[in-house]
Coordinates of C-alpha atoms in Angstrom, one line a residue:
Chain A
M20 CA -2.3 -136.3 79.3
F21 CA -1.0 -132.9 80.4
C22 CA -2.3 -130.6 83.0
M23 CA -3.8 -127.5 81.3
I24 CA -3.8 -124.0 82.7
V25 CA -5.3 -121.1 80.8
G26 CA -4.9 -123.0 77.6
V27 CA -1.2 -123.7 78.1
V28 CA 0.3 -127.1 78.6
M29 CA 1.7 -127.2 82.1
R30 CA 4.4 -129.5 83.3
I31 CA 4.4 -131.4 86.6
I32 CA 7.9 -131.7 88.0
F33 CA 9.2 -133.3 91.2
H34 CA 12.4 -132.4 93.0
S35 CA 13.5 -135.2 95.2
D36 CA 16.1 -134.6 97.9
L37 CA 17.4 -137.5 100.1
N38 CA 17.6 -136.1 103.6
N39 CA 21.1 -135.9 105.2
F40 CA 22.1 -138.4 102.6
Y41 CA 25.6 -139.6 103.6
A42 CA 24.8 -139.6 107.3
S43 CA 21.5 -141.4 106.7
V44 CA 23.3 -144.1 104.6
E45 CA 25.8 -144.6 107.4
C46 CA 23.1 -144.9 110.0
L47 CA 21.2 -147.4 107.8
Y48 CA 24.3 -149.6 107.5
N49 CA 25.2 -149.2 111.1
P50 CA 22.0 -149.3 113.2
S51 CA 24.0 -149.0 116.4
I52 CA 24.8 -145.3 115.7
R53 CA 21.3 -144.4 114.6
N54 CA 20.5 -142.6 117.9
D55 CA 23.9 -140.7 118.0
A56 CA 24.9 -137.4 116.6
V57 CA 26.6 -138.6 113.5
V58 CA 29.0 -136.7 111.2
V59 CA 30.5 -138.0 108.0
V60 CA 34.0 -136.7 107.5
G61 CA 36.7 -136.8 104.9
D62 CA 40.1 -138.5 105.5
A63 CA 41.7 -136.5 108.3
E64 CA 45.2 -137.9 107.5
K65 CA 45.0 -136.3 104.1
R66 CA 43.6 -133.1 105.8
H67 CA 40.3 -133.6 104.1
G68 CA 38.9 -133.8 107.7
I69 CA 35.9 -131.7 107.4
V70 CA 32.3 -132.5 108.0
L71 CA 30.8 -133.5 104.7
A72 CA 27.3 -134.4 106.1
K73 CA 25.6 -134.7 109.5
N74 CA 22.4 -136.3 110.7
G75 CA 19.5 -134.5 112.4
L76 CA 20.9 -134.9 115.9
A77 CA 24.3 -133.4 114.9
K78 CA 22.4 -130.6 113.3
K79 CA 20.7 -129.8 116.6
Y80 CA 24.2 -129.2 118.1
G81 CA 24.8 -126.6 115.5
I82 CA 27.2 -128.7 113.5
K83 CA 27.4 -127.5 109.9
T84 CA 28.7 -129.0 106.7
G85 CA 32.2 -127.7 106.2
D86 CA 33.1 -127.5 109.9
T87 CA 36.4 -129.0 110.8
I88 CA 36.3 -132.2 112.9
W89 CA 37.7 -130.2 115.7
E90 CA 34.9 -127.6 115.5
A91 CA 32.3 -130.3 115.3
Q92 CA 33.8 -131.9 118.4
Q93 CA 33.6 -128.6 120.3
K94 CA 30.0 -128.2 119.5
C95 CA 29.1 -131.7 120.6
P96 CA 31.7 -132.7 123.2
T97 CA 29.7 -135.6 124.8
K98 CA 29.1 -138.1 122.1
L99 CA 29.8 -137.4 118.5
T100 CA 30.1 -140.3 116.2
K101 CA 32.5 -139.7 113.3
V102 CA 32.5 -141.9 110.3
V103 CA 34.8 -141.6 107.3
A104 CA 32.9 -141.1 104.0
R105 CA 32.4 -144.2 101.8
F106 CA 31.6 -142.7 98.4
D107 CA 31.3 -146.0 96.6
L108 CA 28.5 -147.0 99.0
Y109 CA 26.7 -143.6 98.5
R110 CA 26.9 -144.0 94.8
K111 CA 25.5 -147.4 95.0
V112 CA 22.5 -146.3 97.1
S113 CA 22.0 -143.2 94.9
K114 CA 21.7 -145.4 91.9
I115 CA 19.1 -147.7 93.6
V116 CA 17.0 -144.6 94.4
K117 CA 17.4 -143.1 90.9
D118 CA 16.4 -146.4 89.4
I119 CA 13.1 -146.1 91.3
Y120 CA 12.6 -142.6 89.9
R121 CA 13.2 -143.9 86.4
E122 CA 10.3 -146.3 86.8
Y123 CA 8.1 -143.2 86.8
S124 CA 9.6 -141.2 84.0
D125 CA 12.3 -141.2 81.3
R126 CA 13.1 -137.6 82.3
V127 CA 15.2 -137.9 85.5
E128 CA 17.9 -135.4 85.9
S129 CA 20.4 -135.7 88.7
F130 CA 21.5 -132.7 90.6
G131 CA 24.3 -134.1 92.7
I132 CA 24.3 -137.5 94.3
D133 CA 21.3 -137.0 96.4
E134 CA 18.9 -134.8 94.4
A135 CA 17.0 -135.2 91.2
W136 CA 14.3 -133.7 89.1
I137 CA 11.6 -136.0 87.7
D138 CA 9.2 -134.8 85.0
V139 CA 6.0 -136.7 85.6
S140 CA 3.8 -134.6 83.2
E141 CA 3.0 -137.6 81.1
R142 CA 1.9 -139.7 84.1
V143 CA -0.3 -137.3 86.1
S144 CA -2.7 -134.6 85.0
N145 CA -3.3 -132.6 88.1
F146 CA -1.6 -131.7 91.4
E147 CA -3.8 -133.9 93.5
D148 CA -2.6 -137.0 91.5
A149 CA 0.9 -135.6 91.6
Y150 CA 0.8 -135.4 95.3
N151 CA -0.3 -139.0 95.6
L152 CA 2.4 -140.1 93.2
A153 CA 5.0 -138.2 95.2
E154 CA 3.8 -139.9 98.4
E155 CA 4.0 -143.3 96.7
I156 CA 7.7 -142.6 95.7
R157 CA 8.4 -141.3 99.2
K158 CA 7.0 -144.4 100.9
R159 CA 8.7 -146.7 98.4
I160 CA 12.1 -145.2 99.2
I161 CA 11.6 -145.6 102.9
T162 CA 10.6 -149.3 102.4
E163 CA 13.0 -150.3 99.7
V164 CA 16.0 -148.2 100.6
G165 CA 15.5 -147.3 104.2
L166 CA 16.0 -143.6 103.7
T167 CA 13.7 -140.6 103.9
V168 CA 13.2 -138.1 101.1
S169 CA 11.7 -134.7 100.8
I170 CA 9.8 -134.1 97.5
G171 CA 8.8 -130.8 96.0
V172 CA 6.0 -130.9 93.5
S173 CA 5.6 -128.0 91.1
F174 CA 5.2 -126.7 87.6
N175 CA 8.9 -125.8 87.0
K176 CA 12.3 -127.0 88.3
I177 CA 13.0 -124.0 90.5
F178 CA 9.7 -124.2 92.5
A179 CA 10.0 -128.0 92.7
K180 CA 13.5 -127.5 94.3
L181 CA 12.1 -124.9 96.6
G182 CA 9.3 -127.2 97.5
S183 CA 11.7 -130.0 98.5
D184 CA 13.3 -127.5 101.0
L185 CA 10.0 -126.5 102.6
K186 CA 9.4 -129.5 104.8
K187 CA 12.2 -131.7 106.0
P188 CA 12.6 -134.5 106.6
N189 CA 10.3 -137.0 104.9
A190 CA 7.6 -134.9 103.4
V191 CA 5.9 -133.8 100.2
S192 CA 5.2 -130.1 99.4
V193 CA 3.2 -128.8 96.5
I194 CA 3.6 -125.4 94.9
T195 CA 1.0 -124.7 92.2
P196 CA 0.4 -121.8 89.9
T197 CA -2.3 -120.7 92.2
N198 CA -0.5 -120.9 95.5
F199 CA 3.0 -119.9 94.7
K200 CA 2.6 -116.3 95.6
Q201 CA 1.5 -117.3 99.1
V202 CA 4.0 -120.1 99.5
V203 CA 7.1 -118.9 97.8
W204 CA 7.1 -115.1 97.8
P205 CA 7.4 -114.7 101.6
L206 CA 10.6 -116.8 101.6
K207 CA 14.0 -115.1 102.0
C208 CA 15.7 -114.2 98.7
E209 CA 18.6 -116.5 99.5
D210 CA 16.2 -119.5 99.4
L211 CA 16.1 -119.1 95.7
L212 CA 18.5 -121.2 93.6
M213 CA 21.5 -119.2 92.4
V214 CA 21.2 -116.5 95.1
G215 CA 24.6 -116.9 96.9
H216 CA 26.4 -114.6 99.3
S217 CA 27.3 -111.8 96.8
T218 CA 24.0 -111.8 95.0
K219 CA 22.2 -111.7 98.3
A220 CA 24.3 -108.8 99.5
K221 CA 23.4 -106.8 96.3
L222 CA 19.7 -107.6 96.7
I223 CA 19.7 -106.6 100.4
K224 CA 21.5 -103.4 99.5
N225 CA 18.6 -102.6 97.2
N226 CA 16.1 -103.5 99.9
I227 CA 15.1 -106.8 98.2
K228 CA 14.7 -109.3 101.0
T229 CA 12.2 -111.9 99.9
I230 CA 11.5 -113.8 96.7
G231 CA 8.3 -111.7 96.4
D232 CA 10.5 -108.6 96.5
I233 CA 12.5 -110.0 93.6
A234 CA 9.4 -110.6 91.6
R235 CA 8.1 -107.1 92.4
A236 CA 11.4 -105.4 91.6
G237 CA 10.9 -106.0 87.9
K238 CA 13.2 -107.5 85.3
N239 CA 14.8 -104.3 84.2
F240 CA 15.8 -103.2 87.7
L241 CA 17.2 -106.7 88.4
K242 CA 19.2 -106.6 85.2
Q243 CA 20.7 -103.2 86.2
I244 CA 21.9 -104.5 89.5
L245 CA 22.8 -108.1 88.7
G246 CA 23.3 -108.2 84.9
K247 CA 22.0 -111.3 83.0
N248 CA 21.5 -113.2 86.2
G249 CA 19.0 -110.6 87.3
E250 CA 16.8 -111.5 84.4
K251 CA 17.1 -115.2 85.3
L252 CA 16.2 -114.5 89.0
F253 CA 13.1 -112.6 87.9
D254 CA 12.0 -115.6 85.9
F255 CA 12.7 -117.9 88.8
A256 CA 10.7 -115.7 91.2
T257 CA 7.7 -115.3 89.0
G258 CA 7.4 -118.9 88.0
K259 CA 8.4 -118.4 84.4
E260 CA 11.5 -120.6 84.5
C261 CA 10.9 -123.2 81.8
S262 CA 14.1 -125.3 81.4
E263 CA 13.4 -129.0 80.7
V264 CA 14.2 -131.9 82.9
Q265 CA 16.8 -133.8 80.9
K266 CA 16.1 -137.3 79.6
V267 CA 17.9 -140.2 81.1
G268 CA 21.3 -140.6 79.4
Q269 CA 21.2 -137.2 77.9
H270 CA 24.6 -135.6 78.3
D271 CA 25.0 -132.1 79.6
E272 CA 27.1 -129.6 77.8
I273 CA 30.4 -129.4 79.6
K274 CA 31.1 -125.8 80.6
S275 CA 34.3 -126.2 82.5
I276 CA 36.7 -128.9 83.7
G277 CA 38.6 -128.6 86.9
N278 CA 40.4 -130.4 89.7
S279 CA 41.3 -129.2 93.2
T280 CA 42.9 -130.6 96.2
T281 CA 43.5 -129.9 99.9
C282 CA 47.2 -130.6 100.3
A283 CA 48.5 -133.0 102.8
R284 CA 50.3 -130.1 104.4
N285 CA 50.3 -126.4 103.9
L286 CA 52.4 -125.1 101.0
T287 CA 55.1 -122.7 101.9
N288 CA 56.9 -121.8 98.7
I289 CA 56.4 -121.5 95.0
N290 CA 58.1 -124.8 94.1
E291 CA 55.5 -126.7 96.2
V292 CA 52.7 -124.7 94.5
R293 CA 54.2 -125.5 91.1
A294 CA 54.3 -129.2 91.9
V295 CA 50.7 -129.4 92.9
L296 CA 49.5 -127.1 90.1
Y297 CA 51.1 -129.3 87.5
V298 CA 49.6 -132.5 88.9
L299 CA 46.2 -130.8 88.7
A300 CA 46.9 -129.4 85.3
E301 CA 47.8 -132.8 84.0
S302 CA 44.6 -134.2 85.2
V303 CA 42.5 -131.4 83.7
A304 CA 44.3 -131.7 80.4
N305 CA 43.8 -135.5 80.4
R306 CA 40.1 -135.1 81.0
M307 CA 39.9 -132.5 78.2
R308 CA 41.5 -134.9 75.7
E309 CA 39.1 -137.7 76.8
V310 CA 36.2 -135.6 75.6
N311 CA 38.0 -133.8 72.8
L312 CA 37.7 -130.3 74.1
W313 CA 40.0 -127.3 74.1
A314 CA 39.9 -124.4 76.4
S315 CA 40.7 -120.7 75.9
C316 CA 40.6 -119.7 79.6
V317 CA 42.4 -121.0 82.6
A318 CA 41.5 -120.3 86.2
V319 CA 43.4 -121.0 89.4
S320 CA 41.8 -121.1 92.8
F321 CA 43.5 -121.3 96.1
K322 CA 42.7 -121.2 99.8
T323 CA 45.0 -119.9 102.5
E324 CA 45.5 -121.4 105.9
Q325 CA 43.1 -118.7 107.1
L326 CA 40.5 -120.3 104.8
E327 CA 40.4 -117.2 102.6
T328 CA 39.7 -118.3 99.0
F329 CA 40.7 -116.6 95.7
E330 CA 40.1 -117.4 92.1
R331 CA 41.8 -115.7 89.2
Q332 CA 41.4 -116.5 85.5
Q333 CA 43.2 -115.6 82.3
K334 CA 42.2 -115.9 78.7
L335 CA 44.6 -117.7 76.3
D336 CA 45.7 -116.5 72.9
Y337 CA 44.5 -119.8 71.4
P338 CA 42.6 -122.8 72.7
T339 CA 44.7 -125.6 74.3
N340 CA 44.4 -128.9 76.1
L341 CA 48.1 -129.1 77.0
A342 CA 48.9 -129.7 80.6
E343 CA 52.1 -127.7 80.1
V344 CA 50.3 -124.6 79.0
I345 CA 47.6 -124.9 81.6
G346 CA 50.1 -125.5 84.4
H347 CA 52.2 -122.6 83.2
V348 CA 49.3 -120.2 83.0
A349 CA 48.0 -121.3 86.4
L350 CA 51.4 -120.8 88.0
D351 CA 51.8 -117.4 86.5
L352 CA 48.3 -116.4 87.7
F353 CA 49.2 -117.6 91.2
K354 CA 52.5 -115.7 91.2
C355 CA 50.9 -112.5 90.0
N356 CA 48.1 -112.6 92.5
Y357 CA 49.5 -113.9 95.7
N358 CA 52.0 -112.3 98.0
W359 CA 52.5 -115.2 100.5
E360 CA 51.0 -113.5 103.4
Y361 CA 49.8 -116.9 104.6
Q362 CA 50.6 -120.5 103.6
I363 CA 48.4 -122.2 101.1
R364 CA 46.0 -124.9 102.2
S365 CA 44.4 -126.0 98.9
L366 CA 44.7 -125.4 95.2
G367 CA 42.5 -125.8 92.2
V368 CA 42.9 -125.6 88.4
R369 CA 39.9 -125.1 86.1
V370 CA 39.6 -124.5 82.4
L371 CA 36.6 -122.8 80.8
N372 CA 35.4 -121.3 77.5
L373 CA 35.6 -124.8 76.0
C374 CA 35.3 -125.5 72.4
D375 CA 35.5 -128.6 70.2
E376 CA 37.7 -126.9 67.6
P377 CA 41.4 -127.5 68.0
L378 CA 44.1 -125.0 67.6
Q379 CA 43.7 -122.4 64.8
Y380 CA 47.1 -122.4 63.4
N381 CA 48.4 -118.9 62.7
I382 CA 51.7 -117.1 62.3
F383 CA 51.8 -116.4 66.0
N384 CA 52.0 -119.9 67.3
D385 CA 54.5 -122.6 66.5
A386 CA 52.2 -125.3 65.3
Q387 CA 54.9 -128.0 65.0
T388 CA 56.0 -127.6 68.6
I389 CA 52.4 -127.7 69.9
L390 CA 51.6 -130.8 67.9
K391 CA 54.7 -132.5 69.3
K392 CA 53.7 -131.6 72.8
D393 CA 50.2 -132.8 72.2
K394 CA 51.6 -136.2 71.0
L395 CA 53.9 -136.4 74.0
E396 CA 51.0 -135.8 76.5
R397 CA 48.8 -138.4 74.7
I398 CA 51.6 -140.9 75.1
V399 CA 51.8 -140.1 78.8
D400 CA 48.0 -140.6 79.0
S401 CA 48.3 -143.9 77.4
L402 CA 51.2 -145.0 79.6
R403 CA 49.2 -144.1 82.7
G404 CA 46.1 -145.8 81.3
R405 CA 48.1 -149.0 80.9
F406 CA 50.4 -149.0 83.9
G407 CA 48.8 -146.7 86.5
Y408 CA 49.0 -143.0 87.3
G409 CA 52.4 -143.2 89.0
V410 CA 54.3 -144.8 86.1
I411 CA 55.5 -141.4 84.7
R412 CA 55.7 -138.1 86.4
R413 CA 57.2 -134.6 85.8
A414 CA 60.5 -134.0 87.4
C415 CA 59.1 -131.0 89.3
I416 CA 56.6 -133.1 91.2
L417 CA 59.1 -135.8 92.2
K418 CA 60.6 -133.8 95.1
D419 CA 57.9 -134.3 97.7
D420 CA 55.9 -137.5 97.5
M421 CA 53.6 -136.5 100.4
L422 CA 52.5 -133.3 98.6
V423 CA 51.7 -134.8 95.3
D424 CA 50.5 -138.1 96.6
L425 CA 47.1 -137.6 94.9
N426 CA 45.7 -139.1 91.9
P427 CA 43.2 -136.6 90.5
Q428 CA 42.0 -139.2 88.0
D429 CA 40.8 -141.4 90.9
A430 CA 37.1 -141.2 90.4
S431 CA 36.2 -142.6 93.8
H432 CA 35.8 -139.2 95.4
K433 CA 34.3 -137.3 92.4
I434 CA 30.7 -136.4 92.9
H435 CA 29.9 -133.2 91.1
P436 CA 26.6 -131.4 91.2
K437 CA 25.8 -130.5 87.6
S438 CA 24.5 -127.3 86.2
F439 CA 20.7 -127.3 86.0
I440 CA 19.9 -124.7 83.4
Y441 CA 20.8 -125.5 79.8
Chain B
M24 CA 19.6 -156.7 119.3
F25 CA 20.3 -158.1 115.9
N26 CA 23.4 -159.0 114.1
K27 CA 24.0 -159.0 110.3
K28 CA 24.8 -162.7 109.7
I29 CA 26.3 -163.3 106.3
V30 CA 25.4 -166.8 105.2
S31 CA 26.0 -169.0 102.2
V32 CA 23.0 -170.2 100.3
T33 CA 22.2 -172.9 97.9
A34 CA 19.8 -171.4 95.3
K35 CA 18.2 -172.3 92.0
F36 CA 18.4 -169.9 89.1
L37 CA 15.1 -170.2 87.3
T38 CA 14.8 -169.6 83.5
T39 CA 12.9 -166.4 84.3
G40 CA 16.0 -165.0 86.0
Y41 CA 14.4 -165.4 89.5
I42 CA 16.8 -166.7 92.1
M43 CA 15.0 -169.2 94.4
P44 CA 16.9 -169.8 97.7
L45 CA 16.7 -173.5 98.8
I46 CA 19.1 -174.0 101.7
I47 CA 20.7 -171.6 104.2
H48 CA 24.1 -172.9 105.3
Y49 CA 24.1 -171.1 108.6
S50 CA 27.3 -172.6 110.1
D51 CA 29.5 -175.6 109.4
D52 CA 27.1 -177.9 111.1
K53 CA 23.8 -176.2 110.6
D54 CA 21.8 -176.1 107.4
Y55 CA 18.3 -174.8 107.2
F56 CA 16.1 -176.0 104.4
I57 CA 13.6 -173.4 103.1
D58 CA 10.2 -174.8 103.0
K59 CA 8.4 -171.9 101.3
V60 CA 9.2 -168.5 99.8
Y61 CA 6.1 -166.3 100.3
S62 CA 7.5 -163.2 98.5
C63 CA 10.5 -161.5 97.2
K64 CA 10.6 -157.7 97.3
N65 CA 13.2 -154.9 97.2
C66 CA 13.6 -153.9 100.8
A67 CA 15.9 -152.3 103.3
S68 CA 16.9 -154.1 106.5
L69 CA 16.6 -151.5 109.2
K70 CA 17.5 -154.0 111.9
V71 CA 21.0 -154.8 110.7
G72 CA 21.5 -152.4 107.8
G73 CA 21.4 -153.3 104.1
I74 CA 19.5 -152.8 100.9
G75 CA 18.5 -155.6 98.6
K76 CA 16.0 -158.3 97.8
R77 CA 14.1 -159.5 100.8
Y78 CA 12.8 -163.1 100.7
D79 CA 9.9 -163.7 103.1
I80 CA 10.5 -167.4 103.9
R81 CA 9.3 -170.3 106.1
I82 CA 11.7 -172.8 107.7
G83 CA 9.7 -175.5 109.5
N84 CA 7.0 -173.5 111.2
K85 CA 9.0 -170.3 111.5
R86 CA 8.7 -167.2 109.2
T87 CA 11.8 -165.1 108.7
F88 CA 13.6 -163.0 106.2
L89 CA 16.6 -163.7 104.0
Y90 CA 18.2 -160.8 102.2
L91 CA 20.3 -160.8 99.0
E92 CA 22.4 -157.6 98.7
D93 CA 24.5 -157.5 95.5
S94 CA 25.7 -161.1 95.6
I95 CA 25.8 -161.5 99.4
W96 CA 23.2 -163.2 101.4
F97 CA 22.4 -162.3 105.0
V98 CA 19.9 -162.8 107.8
E99 CA 18.9 -160.8 110.8
E100 CA 20.4 -162.9 113.6
K101 CA 18.8 -162.4 117.0
M102 CA 21.4 -161.7 119.7
E103 CA 21.2 -162.7 123.3
S104 CA 20.7 -159.6 125.5
N105 CA 23.1 -159.3 128.4
N106 CA 20.7 -157.3 130.4

């Protein structure tokens, strides 16, 4: 049974967002800190010591995600409880919550560890029933998992997500085809998904301040100032976005593969950068081989000690999944684009323009050499699979154990929000 | 104040897959025989922290909860207050 509006089948979609997820899980498992200002932080010894999450009380002190521990301490000098993130625990709790969602629909699409869309169109036929169902889920999560959740109920994924941000914590908000202009359009343009700093700046420059302004600006004008994204934003703002909630187990198309790390200490010369880039490139190449993908573009990103970030990318002549090529291109990109004004704090390597067609042999590449290197790297993968990551390493990364003491293949800290539009 | 007291339990695994706790081995010299299980629900323990199956049980004439989280059993142990 579907909800009908003007003769069109309308979907009912929930977006569920666990409030202050990491901090809430820590408070659940340690009731003695429940009334403190709590921040969940990364491992300070590995210089991942930033605030990853905070509870409501810490938020009141102005602590923000991404603050360094030192900054957080300054904002709340009296009593700030710091706990080191336990990603395994968060993953476990996330799975319990998502299993609850899956009792209501086979279309449950995760958006990061603490958010998910749930398509309940086959279960409820109007927004009143949808509200009641969302309330039921909200109450179940409190009782069964001990966490609060904000649920947005709407007719597309974008408005459902907006709805879950409207009332926090522990609430259900409904955005319908009849009320969205009153509810959504007065909101700031940056409240809309995909409006980041630079898009916001362009919109504001054109006097587009609210989501309603985006809708009124018209598709053509938005396309002029934002390109293809402008068209998407117009659809978002006018409620025309219609991407499906993916079915459980449905795999997403992989658009890029990347690894990054904050180094144990700042990098001061190109040899150190080379070592870290090659560790990352090896990880990226290994992951590409696991899913049988080749890339024809490499991107390198880096952050200076001043926390300025850069990303540069370069197209390749032919697709590759060789760590040697990826590392080499990443290093070249770095050399060409950085003048060492400051030391380097973190580095990342990413490949994009992925395809499942291997190398097109032509007269410009030496196929035999490439095949040999491919075989060699697969042997390295296999050795590491059998004996552990450290069993074999490139000579260039053996010089400084502290710098390259990272195993990018270690999945314990990998929690990637996924793309939401397919 | 409550403490998360991890306990060992003697339980019966029924053919339905249901795990029926029978005895709580509270300490070396203290076993509690469970006289009745009223219900078993998925539930969080807000008192001591944990998520799992919550058994609502009776031991003698006292009702209490016994939790099973992953494969660990725990109870919410009342602590003496110093104040």
